[in-house]
């Protein structure tokens, strides 16, 4: 494995290393843990937690909920149904990555699944995922098959796009999502029934090796929402860890459960996150492209917001439908 390049952690991310730095702690923990990040998810939180607790195929998991300041009663309903589950409440919404770091620091298992509050894990997923980590010691992150509520497959295992594909996807992805740039980025021509190494996997449900997380100081909590999964997998690969996809583990995802009520804010955060990642990734002459990239993303945000305004008239009749994720 390649040499590890450490980055300066924030206070939240350094807690991950402090909590898991002693081998004795890991030996006393469960085989795997699940961290569920919650925000205004209604009844979906209890459903998600139940599916995780019910999957004992790899032993009983540690389960920790990190709530980002919800006021919809979702945490109260969970506590009534599962009073034994640990819940960490934040006074405000600090974003997905910060909440993930908080939850990871509260667990000790060597494998940690970080999940959205609107996912449902199929029985046996934990066994499939932990077995891969056992067999492949250089595996840092592993993503399952993710399906939408209607049964369609969500392209959760993707490439980190080259500059040409990133620009092509950004230009054509809104109007023609089947364009060749988007197909390469989303790896739509890969066989979804076959395991493979990928550039990154969706943070909606991702299993992570704690030792790999320690090497990169956890999730970058400078991202509020979106692209934090791309960033994490990119940094893991930079330090020598592999990212892979496991098709035999299945997860259902209700997209937009926590974000549909704030579509324009979420679109803005998505484009901000894209620019942040470009600033971290691009080096040399590519850094000269950051200013025009900022202008392009600003224009693209306006177009995406306009598309959202038009389609919102239709979605008002289907309140559970999520916001469009044009760059996802």
PDB file of C-alpha atoms in Angstrom:
ATOM      1  CA  UNK A   1       0.000   0.000   0.000  1.00  0.00           C
ATOM      2  CA  UNK A   2       1.216   3.478  -0.773  1.00  0.00           C
ATOM      3  CA  UNK A   3       2.585   5.860   1.798  1.00  0.00           C
ATOM      4  CA  UNK A   4      -0.028   7.653   3.866  1.00  0.00           C
ATOM      5  CA  UNK A   5      -0.289  11.433   3.569  1.00  0.00           C
ATOM      6  CA  UNK A   6      -1.956  12.913   6.639  1.00  0.00           C
ATOM      7  CA  UNK A   7      -3.905  16.154   6.613  1.00  0.00           C
ATOM      8  CA  UNK A   8      -4.515  18.491   9.506  1.00  0.00           C
ATOM      9  CA  UNK A   9      -7.829  17.423  11.094  1.00  0.00           C
ATOM     10  CA  UNK A  10     -10.456  19.748  12.462  1.00  0.00           C
ATOM     11  CA  UNK A  11     -11.496  19.342  16.101  1.00  0.00           C
ATOM     12  CA  UNK A  12     -14.385  17.042  15.180  1.00  0.00           C
ATOM     13  CA  UNK A  13     -12.279  14.864  12.916  1.00  0.00           C
ATOM     14  CA  UNK A  14      -9.421  14.559  15.394  1.00  0.00           C
ATOM     15  CA  UNK A  15     -11.924  12.994  17.775  1.00  0.00           C
ATOM     16  CA  UNK A  16     -12.164  10.026  15.416  1.00  0.00           C
ATOM     17  CA  UNK A  17      -8.497   9.298  15.849  1.00  0.00           C
ATOM     18  CA  UNK A  18      -8.525   9.846  19.625  1.00  0.00           C
ATOM     19  CA  UNK A  19     -11.418   7.458  20.124  1.00  0.00           C
ATOM     20  CA  UNK A  20     -10.058   4.636  17.962  1.00  0.00           C
ATOM     21  CA  UNK A  21      -6.294   4.893  18.460  1.00  0.00           C
ATOM     22  CA  UNK A  22      -5.988   1.965  20.875  1.00  0.00           C
ATOM     23  CA  UNK A  23      -6.262  -1.608  19.528  1.00  0.00           C
ATOM     24  CA  UNK A  24      -7.776  -2.767  22.813  1.00  0.00           C
ATOM     25  CA  UNK A  25     -10.769  -0.502  22.245  1.00  0.00           C
ATOM     26  CA  UNK A  26     -11.457  -1.987  18.829  1.00  0.00           C
ATOM     27  CA  UNK A  27     -11.200  -5.541  20.158  1.00  0.00           C
ATOM     28  CA  UNK A  28     -13.955  -4.861  22.698  1.00  0.00           C
ATOM     29  CA  UNK A  29     -16.322  -3.313  20.165  1.00  0.00           C
ATOM     30  CA  UNK A  30     -18.921  -4.862  17.899  1.00  0.00           C
ATOM     31  CA  UNK A  31     -17.773  -6.074  14.514  1.00  0.00           C
ATOM     32  CA  UNK A  32     -19.522  -3.182  12.787  1.00  0.00           C
ATOM     33  CA  UNK A  33     -21.234   0.066  13.654  1.00  0.00           C
ATOM     34  CA  UNK A  34     -23.830   2.226  11.950  1.00  0.00           C
ATOM     35  CA  UNK A  35     -24.008   6.012  12.166  1.00  0.00           C
ATOM     36  CA  UNK A  36     -27.300   7.508  10.976  1.00  0.00           C
ATOM     37  CA  UNK A  37     -27.378  11.242  10.250  1.00  0.00           C
ATOM     38  CA  UNK A  38     -30.869  12.621  10.822  1.00  0.00           C
ATOM     39  CA  UNK A  39     -32.597  15.845   9.930  1.00  0.00           C
ATOM     40  CA  UNK A  40     -36.374  16.307   9.770  1.00  0.00           C
ATOM     41  CA  UNK A  41     -36.998  12.774   8.455  1.00  0.00           C
ATOM     42  CA  UNK A  42     -40.387  12.076  10.038  1.00  0.00           C
ATOM     43  CA  UNK A  43     -41.178   8.375  10.393  1.00  0.00           C
ATOM     44  CA  UNK A  44     -38.330   7.328   8.097  1.00  0.00           C
ATOM     45  CA  UNK A  45     -35.716   7.532  10.862  1.00  0.00           C
ATOM     46  CA  UNK A  46     -37.330   4.780  12.936  1.00  0.00           C
ATOM     47  CA  UNK A  47     -37.687   2.629   9.816  1.00  0.00           C
ATOM     48  CA  UNK A  48     -34.023   3.101   8.927  1.00  0.00           C
ATOM     49  CA  UNK A  49     -32.787   2.278  12.425  1.00  0.00           C
ATOM     50  CA  UNK A  50     -35.017  -0.805  12.623  1.00  0.00           C
ATOM     51  CA  UNK A  51     -33.532  -2.172   9.390  1.00  0.00           C
ATOM     52  CA  UNK A  52     -29.991  -1.700  10.707  1.00  0.00           C
ATOM     53  CA  UNK A  53     -30.703  -3.295  14.079  1.00  0.00           C
ATOM     54  CA  UNK A  54     -32.536  -6.188  12.456  1.00  0.00           C
ATOM     55  CA  UNK A  55     -29.563  -7.040  10.238  1.00  0.00           C
ATOM     56  CA  UNK A  56     -27.545  -9.197  12.633  1.00  0.00           C
ATOM     57  CA  UNK A  57     -25.930 -11.174   9.804  1.00  0.00           C
ATOM     58  CA  UNK A  58     -22.514  -9.844  10.906  1.00  0.00           C
ATOM     59  CA  UNK A  59     -23.399  -9.666  14.594  1.00  0.00           C
ATOM     60  CA  UNK A  60     -25.300  -6.992  16.456  1.00  0.00           C
ATOM     61  CA  UNK A  61     -24.135  -3.533  15.409  1.00  0.00           C
ATOM     62  CA  UNK A  62     -23.394  -0.443  17.418  1.00  0.00           C
ATOM     63  CA  UNK A  63     -25.963   2.107  16.253  1.00  0.00           C
ATOM     64  CA  UNK A  64     -25.611   5.832  16.884  1.00  0.00           C
ATOM     65  CA  UNK A  65     -27.975   8.531  15.650  1.00  0.00           C
ATOM     66  CA  UNK A  66     -26.692  12.069  15.168  1.00  0.00           C
ATOM     67  CA  UNK A  67     -29.555  14.533  14.881  1.00  0.00           C
ATOM     68  CA  UNK A  68     -28.802  17.881  13.266  1.00  0.00           C
ATOM     69  CA  UNK A  69     -31.291  19.987  15.215  1.00  0.00           C
ATOM     70  CA  UNK A  70     -34.568  18.456  13.983  1.00  0.00           C
ATOM     71  CA  UNK A  71     -37.856  19.876  15.229  1.00  0.00           C
ATOM     72  CA  UNK A  72     -40.268  17.478  13.500  1.00  0.00           C
ATOM     73  CA  UNK A  73     -40.522  14.892  16.279  1.00  0.00           C
ATOM     74  CA  UNK A  74     -38.557  12.231  14.392  1.00  0.00           C
ATOM     75  CA  UNK A  75     -36.148  11.710  17.294  1.00  0.00           C
ATOM     76  CA  UNK A  76     -38.964  11.525  19.853  1.00  0.00           C
ATOM     77  CA  UNK A  77     -40.697   8.847  17.788  1.00  0.00           C
ATOM     78  CA  UNK A  78     -37.468   6.882  17.507  1.00  0.00           C
ATOM     79  CA  UNK A  79     -36.855   7.068  21.254  1.00  0.00           C
ATOM     80  CA  UNK A  80     -40.379   5.819  21.916  1.00  0.00           C
ATOM     81  CA  UNK A  81     -39.852   2.851  19.592  1.00  0.00           C
ATOM     82  CA  UNK A  82     -36.168   2.140  20.392  1.00  0.00           C
ATOM     83  CA  UNK A  83     -35.276   3.655  23.781  1.00  0.00           C
ATOM     84  CA  UNK A  84     -31.970   1.747  23.878  1.00  0.00           C
ATOM     85  CA  UNK A  85     -30.524   3.436  20.775  1.00  0.00           C
ATOM     86  CA  UNK A  86     -27.919   6.126  21.425  1.00  0.00           C
ATOM     87  CA  UNK A  87     -28.907   9.554  20.089  1.00  0.00           C
ATOM     88  CA  UNK A  88     -26.561  12.540  19.917  1.00  0.00           C
ATOM     89  CA  UNK A  89     -28.407  15.810  19.385  1.00  0.00           C
ATOM     90  CA  UNK A  90     -26.805  18.905  17.916  1.00  0.00           C
ATOM     91  CA  UNK A  91     -28.308  22.345  18.613  1.00  0.00           C
ATOM     92  CA  UNK A  92     -28.191  23.235  14.908  1.00  0.00           C
ATOM     93  CA  UNK A  93     -27.678  21.660  11.521  1.00  0.00           C
ATOM     94  CA  UNK A  94     -23.910  21.452  11.029  1.00  0.00           C
ATOM     95  CA  UNK A  95     -24.106  19.415   7.845  1.00  0.00           C
ATOM     96  CA  UNK A  96     -23.738  15.769   6.903  1.00  0.00           C
ATOM     97  CA  UNK A  97     -19.961  15.422   7.178  1.00  0.00           C
ATOM     98  CA  UNK A  98     -19.723  17.029  10.631  1.00  0.00           C
ATOM     99  CA  UNK A  99     -22.516  14.801  11.922  1.00  0.00           C
ATOM    100  CA  UNK A 100     -20.845  11.719  10.442  1.00  0.00           C
ATOM    101  CA  UNK A 101     -17.602  12.549  12.245  1.00  0.00           C
ATOM    102  CA  UNK A 102     -19.464  13.020  15.528  1.00  0.00           C
ATOM    103  CA  UNK A 103     -21.157   9.652  15.186  1.00  0.00           C
ATOM    104  CA  UNK A 104     -18.006   7.810  14.164  1.00  0.00           C
ATOM    105  CA  UNK A 105     -16.198   9.206  17.215  1.00  0.00           C
ATOM    106  CA  UNK A 106     -18.950   7.741  19.423  1.00  0.00           C
ATOM    107  CA  UNK A 107     -18.357   4.194  18.124  1.00  0.00           C
ATOM    108  CA  UNK A 108     -15.453   1.759  18.344  1.00  0.00           C
ATOM    109  CA  UNK A 109     -16.155  -0.958  15.747  1.00  0.00           C
ATOM    110  CA  UNK A 110     -13.485  -1.450  13.051  1.00  0.00           C
ATOM    111  CA  UNK A 111     -16.071  -1.125  10.264  1.00  0.00           C
ATOM    112  CA  UNK A 112     -18.509   1.809  10.282  1.00  0.00           C
ATOM    113  CA  UNK A 113     -21.513   2.307   8.020  1.00  0.00           C
ATOM    114  CA  UNK A 114     -22.522   5.950   7.589  1.00  0.00           C
ATOM    115  CA  UNK A 115     -26.123   6.246   6.424  1.00  0.00           C
ATOM    116  CA  UNK A 116     -28.809   8.729   5.531  1.00  0.00           C
ATOM    117  CA  UNK A 117     -31.895   8.705   7.722  1.00  0.00           C
ATOM    118  CA  UNK A 118     -34.092   7.659   4.796  1.00  0.00           C
ATOM    119  CA  UNK A 119     -32.417   4.366   3.854  1.00  0.00           C
ATOM    120  CA  UNK A 120     -33.595   0.818   4.523  1.00  0.00           C
ATOM    121  CA  UNK A 121     -31.018  -1.969   4.616  1.00  0.00           C
ATOM    122  CA  UNK A 122     -31.969  -5.412   3.329  1.00  0.00           C
ATOM    123  CA  UNK A 123     -31.212  -8.398   5.608  1.00  0.00           C
ATOM    124  CA  UNK A 124     -27.760  -9.853   5.002  1.00  0.00           C
ATOM    125  CA  UNK A 125     -26.178  -6.634   3.786  1.00  0.00           C
ATOM    126  CA  UNK A 126     -23.891  -6.388   6.820  1.00  0.00           C
ATOM    127  CA  UNK A 127     -22.486  -9.886   6.264  1.00  0.00           C
ATOM    128  CA  UNK A 128     -21.765  -9.169   2.605  1.00  0.00           C
ATOM    129  CA  UNK A 129     -20.038  -5.896   3.403  1.00  0.00           C
ATOM    130  CA  UNK A 130     -17.955  -7.007   6.385  1.00  0.00           C
ATOM    131  CA  UNK A 131     -16.851 -10.145   4.516  1.00  0.00           C
ATOM    132  CA  UNK A 132     -15.360  -7.963   1.786  1.00  0.00           C
ATOM    133  CA  UNK A 133     -13.370  -5.988   4.349  1.00  0.00           C
ATOM    134  CA  UNK A 134     -12.147  -9.230   5.918  1.00  0.00           C
ATOM    135  CA  UNK A 135     -10.946 -10.576   2.565  1.00  0.00           C
ATOM    136  CA  UNK A 136      -9.439  -7.349   1.239  1.00  0.00           C
ATOM    137  CA  UNK A 137      -7.211  -5.547   3.755  1.00  0.00           C
ATOM    138  CA  UNK A 138      -6.556  -2.607   1.413  1.00  0.00           C
ATOM    139  CA  UNK A 139     -10.275  -1.834   1.047  1.00  0.00           C
ATOM    140  CA  UNK A 140     -11.081   1.560   2.563  1.00  0.00           C
ATOM    141  CA  UNK A 141     -14.691   2.199   1.506  1.00  0.00           C
ATOM    142  CA  UNK A 142     -17.402  -0.056   0.139  1.00  0.00           C
ATOM    143  CA  UNK A 143     -20.784   0.851  -1.317  1.00  0.00           C
ATOM    144  CA  UNK A 144     -23.858  -1.391  -1.680  1.00  0.00           C
ATOM    145  CA  UNK A 145     -26.431  -1.528  -4.464  1.00  0.00           C
ATOM    146  CA  UNK A 146     -28.827   1.364  -3.863  1.00  0.00           C
ATOM    147  CA  UNK A 147     -32.376   1.291  -5.186  1.00  0.00           C
ATOM    148  CA  UNK A 148     -35.016   3.996  -5.359  1.00  0.00           C
ATOM    149  CA  UNK A 149     -38.441   3.428  -3.816  1.00  0.00           C
ATOM    150  CA  UNK A 150     -39.904   2.558  -7.223  1.00  0.00           C
ATOM    151  CA  UNK A 151     -37.390  -0.274  -7.607  1.00  0.00           C
ATOM    152  CA  UNK A 152     -35.129   1.470 -10.110  1.00  0.00           C
ATOM    153  CA  UNK A 153     -31.403   1.311  -9.526  1.00  0.00           C
ATOM    154  CA  UNK A 154     -29.596   4.448  -8.355  1.00  0.00           C
ATOM    155  CA  UNK A 155     -26.103   4.826  -9.918  1.00  0.00           C
ATOM    156  CA  UNK A 156     -24.290   4.956  -6.588  1.00  0.00           C
ATOM    157  CA  UNK A 157     -20.870   3.663  -7.708  1.00  0.00           C
ATOM    158  CA  UNK A 158     -19.163   6.160  -9.982  1.00  0.00           C
ATOM    159  CA  UNK A 159     -15.931   7.484 -11.416  1.00  0.00           C
ATOM    160  CA  UNK A 160     -14.294  10.639 -10.165  1.00  0.00           C
ATOM    161  CA  UNK A 161     -14.615  12.474 -13.481  1.00  0.00           C
ATOM    162  CA  UNK A 162     -11.744  13.759 -15.522  1.00  0.00           C
ATOM    163  CA  UNK A 163     -11.904  17.445 -16.383  1.00  0.00           C
ATOM    164  CA  UNK A 164     -13.440  16.787 -19.811  1.00  0.00           C
ATOM    165  CA  UNK A 165     -16.177  14.553 -18.390  1.00  0.00           C
ATOM    166  CA  UNK A 166     -16.867  16.949 -15.521  1.00  0.00           C
ATOM    167  CA  UNK A 167     -17.401  19.827 -17.954  1.00  0.00           C
ATOM    168  CA  UNK A 168     -19.453  17.700 -20.345  1.00  0.00           C
ATOM    169  CA  UNK A 169     -21.661  16.397 -17.543  1.00  0.00           C
ATOM    170  CA  UNK A 170     -22.085  19.912 -16.207  1.00  0.00           C
ATOM    171  CA  UNK A 171     -23.105  21.302 -19.595  1.00  0.00           C
ATOM    172  CA  UNK A 172     -25.323  18.497 -20.890  1.00  0.00           C
ATOM    173  CA  UNK A 173     -26.434  16.672 -17.731  1.00  0.00           C
ATOM    174  CA  UNK A 174     -29.513  18.817 -17.089  1.00  0.00           C
ATOM    175  CA  UNK A 175     -31.028  18.599 -20.574  1.00  0.00           C
ATOM    176  CA  UNK A 176     -29.672  15.247 -21.766  1.00  0.00           C
ATOM    177  CA  UNK A 177     -28.726  12.985 -18.830  1.00  0.00           C
ATOM    178  CA  UNK A 178     -27.856  10.096 -21.173  1.00  0.00           C
ATOM    179  CA  UNK A 179     -24.954  11.974 -22.784  1.00  0.00           C
ATOM    180  CA  UNK A 180     -21.593  10.210 -23.094  1.00  0.00           C
ATOM    181  CA  UNK A 181     -19.891  12.361 -20.445  1.00  0.00           C
ATOM    182  CA  UNK A 182     -22.539  11.591 -17.846  1.00  0.00           C
ATOM    183  CA  UNK A 183     -22.545   7.905 -18.786  1.00  0.00           C
ATOM    184  CA  UNK A 184     -18.793   7.695 -18.159  1.00  0.00           C
ATOM    185  CA  UNK A 185     -19.036   9.632 -14.884  1.00  0.00           C
ATOM    186  CA  UNK A 186     -21.932   7.525 -13.574  1.00  0.00           C
ATOM    187  CA  UNK A 187     -20.421   4.308 -15.025  1.00  0.00           C
ATOM    188  CA  UNK A 188     -23.784   3.494 -16.585  1.00  0.00           C
ATOM    189  CA  UNK A 189     -22.263   0.955 -18.971  1.00  0.00           C
ATOM    190  CA  UNK A 190     -20.792  -1.164 -16.152  1.00  0.00           C
ATOM    191  CA  UNK A 191     -22.627  -4.366 -15.187  1.00  0.00           C
ATOM    192  CA  UNK A 192     -24.413  -3.537 -11.893  1.00  0.00           C
ATOM    193  CA  UNK A 193     -24.442  -7.235 -10.964  1.00  0.00           C
ATOM    194  CA  UNK A 194     -20.633  -7.401 -10.797  1.00  0.00           C
ATOM    195  CA  UNK A 195     -18.392  -6.191  -7.982  1.00  0.00           C
ATOM    196  CA  UNK A 196     -15.790  -3.670  -9.082  1.00  0.00           C
ATOM    197  CA  UNK A 197     -13.410  -0.965  -7.924  1.00  0.00           C
ATOM    198  CA  UNK A 198     -14.740   2.559  -8.479  1.00  0.00           C
ATOM    199  CA  UNK A 199     -13.788   6.186  -7.992  1.00  0.00           C
ATOM    200  CA  UNK A 200     -16.328   6.851  -5.262  1.00  0.00           C
ATOM    201  CA  UNK A 201     -19.516   5.469  -3.736  1.00  0.00           C
ATOM    202  CA  UNK A 202     -22.584   7.318  -2.509  1.00  0.00           C
ATOM    203  CA  UNK A 203     -22.518   8.630   1.043  1.00  0.00           C
ATOM    204  CA  UNK A 204     -26.203   7.731   1.419  1.00  0.00           C
ATOM    205  CA  UNK A 205     -24.981   4.339   2.653  1.00  0.00           C
ATOM    206  CA  UNK A 206     -21.259   3.650   2.763  1.00  0.00           C
ATOM    207  CA  UNK A 207     -19.256   1.149   4.826  1.00  0.00           C
ATOM    208  CA  UNK A 208     -15.830   2.434   5.895  1.00  0.00           C
ATOM    209  CA  UNK A 209     -12.747   0.938   7.502  1.00  0.00           C
ATOM    210  CA  UNK A 210     -11.951   2.918  10.636  1.00  0.00           C
ATOM    211  CA  UNK A 211      -8.209   2.671  10.067  1.00  0.00           C
ATOM    212  CA  UNK A 212      -8.657   4.214   6.625  1.00  0.00           C
ATOM    213  CA  UNK A 213     -10.742   7.028   8.109  1.00  0.00           C
ATOM    214  CA  UNK A 214      -7.971   7.684  10.606  1.00  0.00           C
ATOM    215  CA  UNK A 215      -5.483   8.022   7.759  1.00  0.00           C
ATOM    216  CA  UNK A 216      -7.437  10.891   6.189  1.00  0.00           C
ATOM    217  CA  UNK A 217      -8.772  12.433   9.434  1.00  0.00           C
ATOM    218  CA  UNK A 218     -12.380  11.564   8.635  1.00  0.00           C
ATOM    219  CA  UNK A 219     -14.906  13.442   6.555  1.00  0.00           C
ATOM    220  CA  UNK A 220     -14.181  17.046   5.549  1.00  0.00           C
ATOM    221  CA  UNK A 221     -16.754  19.012   7.541  1.00  0.00           C
ATOM    222  CA  UNK A 222     -16.160  22.056   5.364  1.00  0.00           C
ATOM    223  CA  UNK A 223     -18.849  20.565   3.133  1.00  0.00           C
ATOM    224  CA  UNK A 224     -22.365  21.231   4.397  1.00  0.00           C
ATOM    225  CA  UNK A 225     -24.192  18.938   1.976  1.00  0.00           C
ATOM    226  CA  UNK A 226     -23.264  16.974  -1.163  1.00  0.00           C
ATOM    227  CA  UNK A 227     -19.859  16.006  -2.633  1.00  0.00           C
ATOM    228  CA  UNK A 228     -18.466  15.122   0.808  1.00  0.00           C
ATOM    229  CA  UNK A 229     -18.587  11.463  -0.273  1.00  0.00           C
ATOM    230  CA  UNK A 230     -16.624  12.212  -3.451  1.00  0.00           C
ATOM    231  CA  UNK A 231     -14.056  14.125  -1.418  1.00  0.00           C
ATOM    232  CA  UNK A 232     -13.680  11.357   1.173  1.00  0.00           C
ATOM    233  CA  UNK A 233     -13.194   8.613  -1.406  1.00  0.00           C
ATOM    234  CA  UNK A 234     -10.764  10.774  -3.375  1.00  0.00           C
ATOM    235  CA  UNK A 235      -8.631  11.335  -0.272  1.00  0.00           C
ATOM    236  CA  UNK A 236      -8.763   7.644   0.625  1.00  0.00           C
ATOM    237  CA  UNK A 237      -7.485   6.756  -2.834  1.00  0.00           C
ATOM    238  CA  UNK A 238      -4.752   9.395  -2.523  1.00  0.00           C
ATOM    239  CA  UNK A 239      -3.466   7.579   0.558  1.00  0.00           C
ATOM    240  CA  UNK A 240      -3.516   4.124  -1.019  1.00  0.00           C
ATOM    241  CA  UNK A 241      -6.916   2.729  -0.031  1.00  0.00           C
ATOM    242  CA  UNK A 242      -9.275   1.108  -2.541  1.00  0.00           C
ATOM    243  CA  UNK A 243     -12.924   2.070  -3.097  1.00  0.00           C
ATOM    244  CA  UNK A 244     -15.279  -0.681  -4.243  1.00  0.00           C
ATOM    245  CA  UNK A 245     -18.874  -1.624  -4.981  1.00  0.00           C
ATOM    246  CA  UNK A 246     -20.620  -4.727  -3.594  1.00  0.00           C
ATOM    247  CA  UNK A 247     -23.784  -5.645  -5.549  1.00  0.00           C
ATOM    248  CA  UNK A 248     -25.028  -8.381  -3.206  1.00  0.00           C
ATOM    249  CA  UNK A 249     -25.771  -5.866  -0.422  1.00  0.00           C
ATOM    250  CA  UNK A 250     -28.988  -3.970  -1.133  1.00  0.00           C
ATOM    251  CA  UNK A 251     -30.232  -0.678   0.300  1.00  0.00           C
ATOM    252  CA  UNK A 252     -33.411   1.261  -0.478  1.00  0.00           C
ATOM    253  CA  UNK A 253     -33.137   5.045  -0.461  1.00  0.00           C
ATOM    254  CA  UNK A 254     -35.967   7.587  -0.282  1.00  0.00           C
ATOM    255  CA  UNK A 255     -34.167  10.488  -1.937  1.00  0.00           C
ATOM    256  CA  UNK A 256     -34.801  13.993  -0.681  1.00  0.00           C
ATOM    257  CA  UNK A 257     -36.593  13.073   2.560  1.00  0.00           C
ATOM    258  CA  UNK A 258     -34.669  15.727   4.505  1.00  0.00           C
ATOM    259  CA  UNK A 259     -33.988  18.195   1.698  1.00  0.00           C
ATOM    260  CA  UNK A 260     -37.158  18.475  -0.406  1.00  0.00           C
ATOM    261  CA  UNK A 261     -38.521  21.343   1.686  1.00  0.00           C
ATOM    262  CA  UNK A 262     -35.408  23.447   0.993  1.00  0.00           C
ATOM    263  CA  UNK A 263     -34.722  22.776  -2.691  1.00  0.00           C
ATOM    264  CA  UNK A 264     -33.034  26.061  -3.581  1.00  0.00           C
ATOM    265  CA  UNK A 265     -30.760  26.023  -0.533  1.00  0.00           C
ATOM    266  CA  UNK A 266     -29.764  22.448  -1.365  1.00  0.00           C
ATOM    267  CA  UNK A 267     -29.072  23.295  -5.000  1.00  0.00           C
ATOM    268  CA  UNK A 268     -26.898  26.181  -3.836  1.00  0.00           C
ATOM    269  CA  UNK A 269     -24.999  23.959  -1.393  1.00  0.00           C
ATOM    270  CA  UNK A 270     -24.468  21.366  -4.111  1.00  0.00           C
ATOM    271  CA  UNK A 271     -22.824  23.866  -6.422  1.00  0.00           C
ATOM    272  CA  UNK A 272     -20.774  25.356  -3.583  1.00  0.00           C
ATOM    273  CA  UNK A 273     -19.517  21.875  -2.753  1.00  0.00           C
ATOM    274  CA  UNK A 274     -18.547  21.218  -6.359  1.00  0.00           C
ATOM    275  CA  UNK A 275     -16.418  24.370  -6.355  1.00  0.00           C
ATOM    276  CA  UNK A 276     -14.830  23.417  -3.019  1.00  0.00           C
ATOM    277  CA  UNK A 277     -13.845  20.008  -4.359  1.00  0.00           C
ATOM    278  CA  UNK A 278     -12.417  21.513  -7.544  1.00  0.00           C
ATOM    279  CA  UNK A 279     -10.325  23.858  -5.404  1.00  0.00           C
ATOM    280  CA  UNK A 280      -8.896  20.916  -3.471  1.00  0.00           C
ATOM    281  CA  UNK A 281      -8.331  18.651  -6.455  1.00  0.00           C
ATOM    282  CA  UNK A 282      -7.071  20.919  -9.195  1.00  0.00           C
ATOM    283  CA  UNK A 283      -3.345  21.637  -9.167  1.00  0.00           C
ATOM    284  CA  UNK A 284      -0.916  23.420 -11.466  1.00  0.00           C
ATOM    285  CA  UNK A 285      -2.447  25.072 -14.523  1.00  0.00           C
ATOM    286  CA  UNK A 286      -5.892  23.723 -13.654  1.00  0.00           C
ATOM    287  CA  UNK A 287      -6.111  26.180 -10.771  1.00  0.00           C
ATOM    288  CA  UNK A 288      -6.410  28.918 -13.383  1.00  0.00           C
ATOM    289  CA  UNK A 289      -9.791  27.405 -14.211  1.00  0.00           C
ATOM    290  CA  UNK A 290     -11.265  28.016 -10.755  1.00  0.00           C
ATOM    291  CA  UNK A 291     -12.538  31.525 -11.533  1.00  0.00           C
ATOM    292  CA  UNK A 292     -14.323  30.534 -14.762  1.00  0.00           C
ATOM    293  CA  UNK A 293     -15.537  27.379 -13.004  1.00  0.00           C
ATOM    294  CA  UNK A 294     -17.128  29.529 -10.307  1.00  0.00           C
ATOM    295  CA  UNK A 295     -18.907  31.558 -12.980  1.00  0.00           C
ATOM    296  CA  UNK A 296     -20.055  28.428 -14.786  1.00  0.00           C
ATOM    297  CA  UNK A 297     -21.405  26.868 -11.582  1.00  0.00           C
ATOM    298  CA  UNK A 298     -23.223  30.089 -10.708  1.00  0.00           C
ATOM    299  CA  UNK A 299     -24.928  30.074 -14.115  1.00  0.00           C
ATOM    300  CA  UNK A 300     -25.706  26.386 -13.802  1.00  0.00           C
ATOM    301  CA  UNK A 301     -27.262  26.972 -10.390  1.00  0.00           C
ATOM    302  CA  UNK A 302     -29.600  29.552 -11.920  1.00  0.00           C
ATOM    303  CA  UNK A 303     -30.641  27.068 -14.621  1.00  0.00           C
ATOM    304  CA  UNK A 304     -31.121  24.269 -12.091  1.00  0.00           C
ATOM    305  CA  UNK A 305     -33.165  26.535  -9.833  1.00  0.00           C
ATOM    306  CA  UNK A 306     -35.340  27.478 -12.790  1.00  0.00           C
ATOM    307  CA  UNK A 307     -35.893  23.821 -13.615  1.00  0.00           C
ATOM    308  CA  UNK A 308     -36.789  23.184  -9.981  1.00  0.00           C
ATOM    309  CA  UNK A 309     -39.319  26.012  -9.998  1.00  0.00           C
ATOM    310  CA  UNK A 310     -41.057  24.515 -13.028  1.00  0.00           C
ATOM    311  CA  UNK A 311     -41.128  20.925 -11.767  1.00  0.00           C
ATOM    312  CA  UNK A 312     -42.183  21.926  -8.236  1.00  0.00           C
ATOM    313  CA  UNK A 313     -45.714  22.455  -9.528  1.00  0.00           C
ATOM    314  CA  UNK A 314     -45.862  18.742 -10.310  1.00  0.00           C
ATOM    315  CA  UNK A 315     -44.147  17.606  -7.127  1.00  0.00           C
ATOM    316  CA  UNK A 316     -46.606  19.443  -4.901  1.00  0.00           C
ATOM    317  CA  UNK A 317     -48.980  16.576  -5.527  1.00  0.00           C
ATOM    318  CA  UNK A 318     -46.284  14.093  -4.440  1.00  0.00           C
ATOM    319  CA  UNK A 319     -44.721  15.586  -1.279  1.00  0.00           C
ATOM    320  CA  UNK A 320     -42.337  12.688  -0.710  1.00  0.00           C
ATOM    321  CA  UNK A 321     -40.618  13.036  -4.048  1.00  0.00           C
ATOM    322  CA  UNK A 322     -37.102  14.379  -3.647  1.00  0.00           C
ATOM    323  CA  UNK A 323     -35.503  17.373  -5.275  1.00  0.00           C
ATOM    324  CA  UNK A 324     -33.684  16.790  -8.556  1.00  0.00           C
ATOM    325  CA  UNK A 325     -29.941  16.190  -8.180  1.00  0.00           C
ATOM    326  CA  UNK A 326     -28.715  17.406 -11.560  1.00  0.00           C
ATOM    327  CA  UNK A 327     -25.013  16.948 -10.869  1.00  0.00           C
ATOM    328  CA  UNK A 328     -25.291  13.843  -8.720  1.00  0.00           C
TER     329      UNK A 328
END
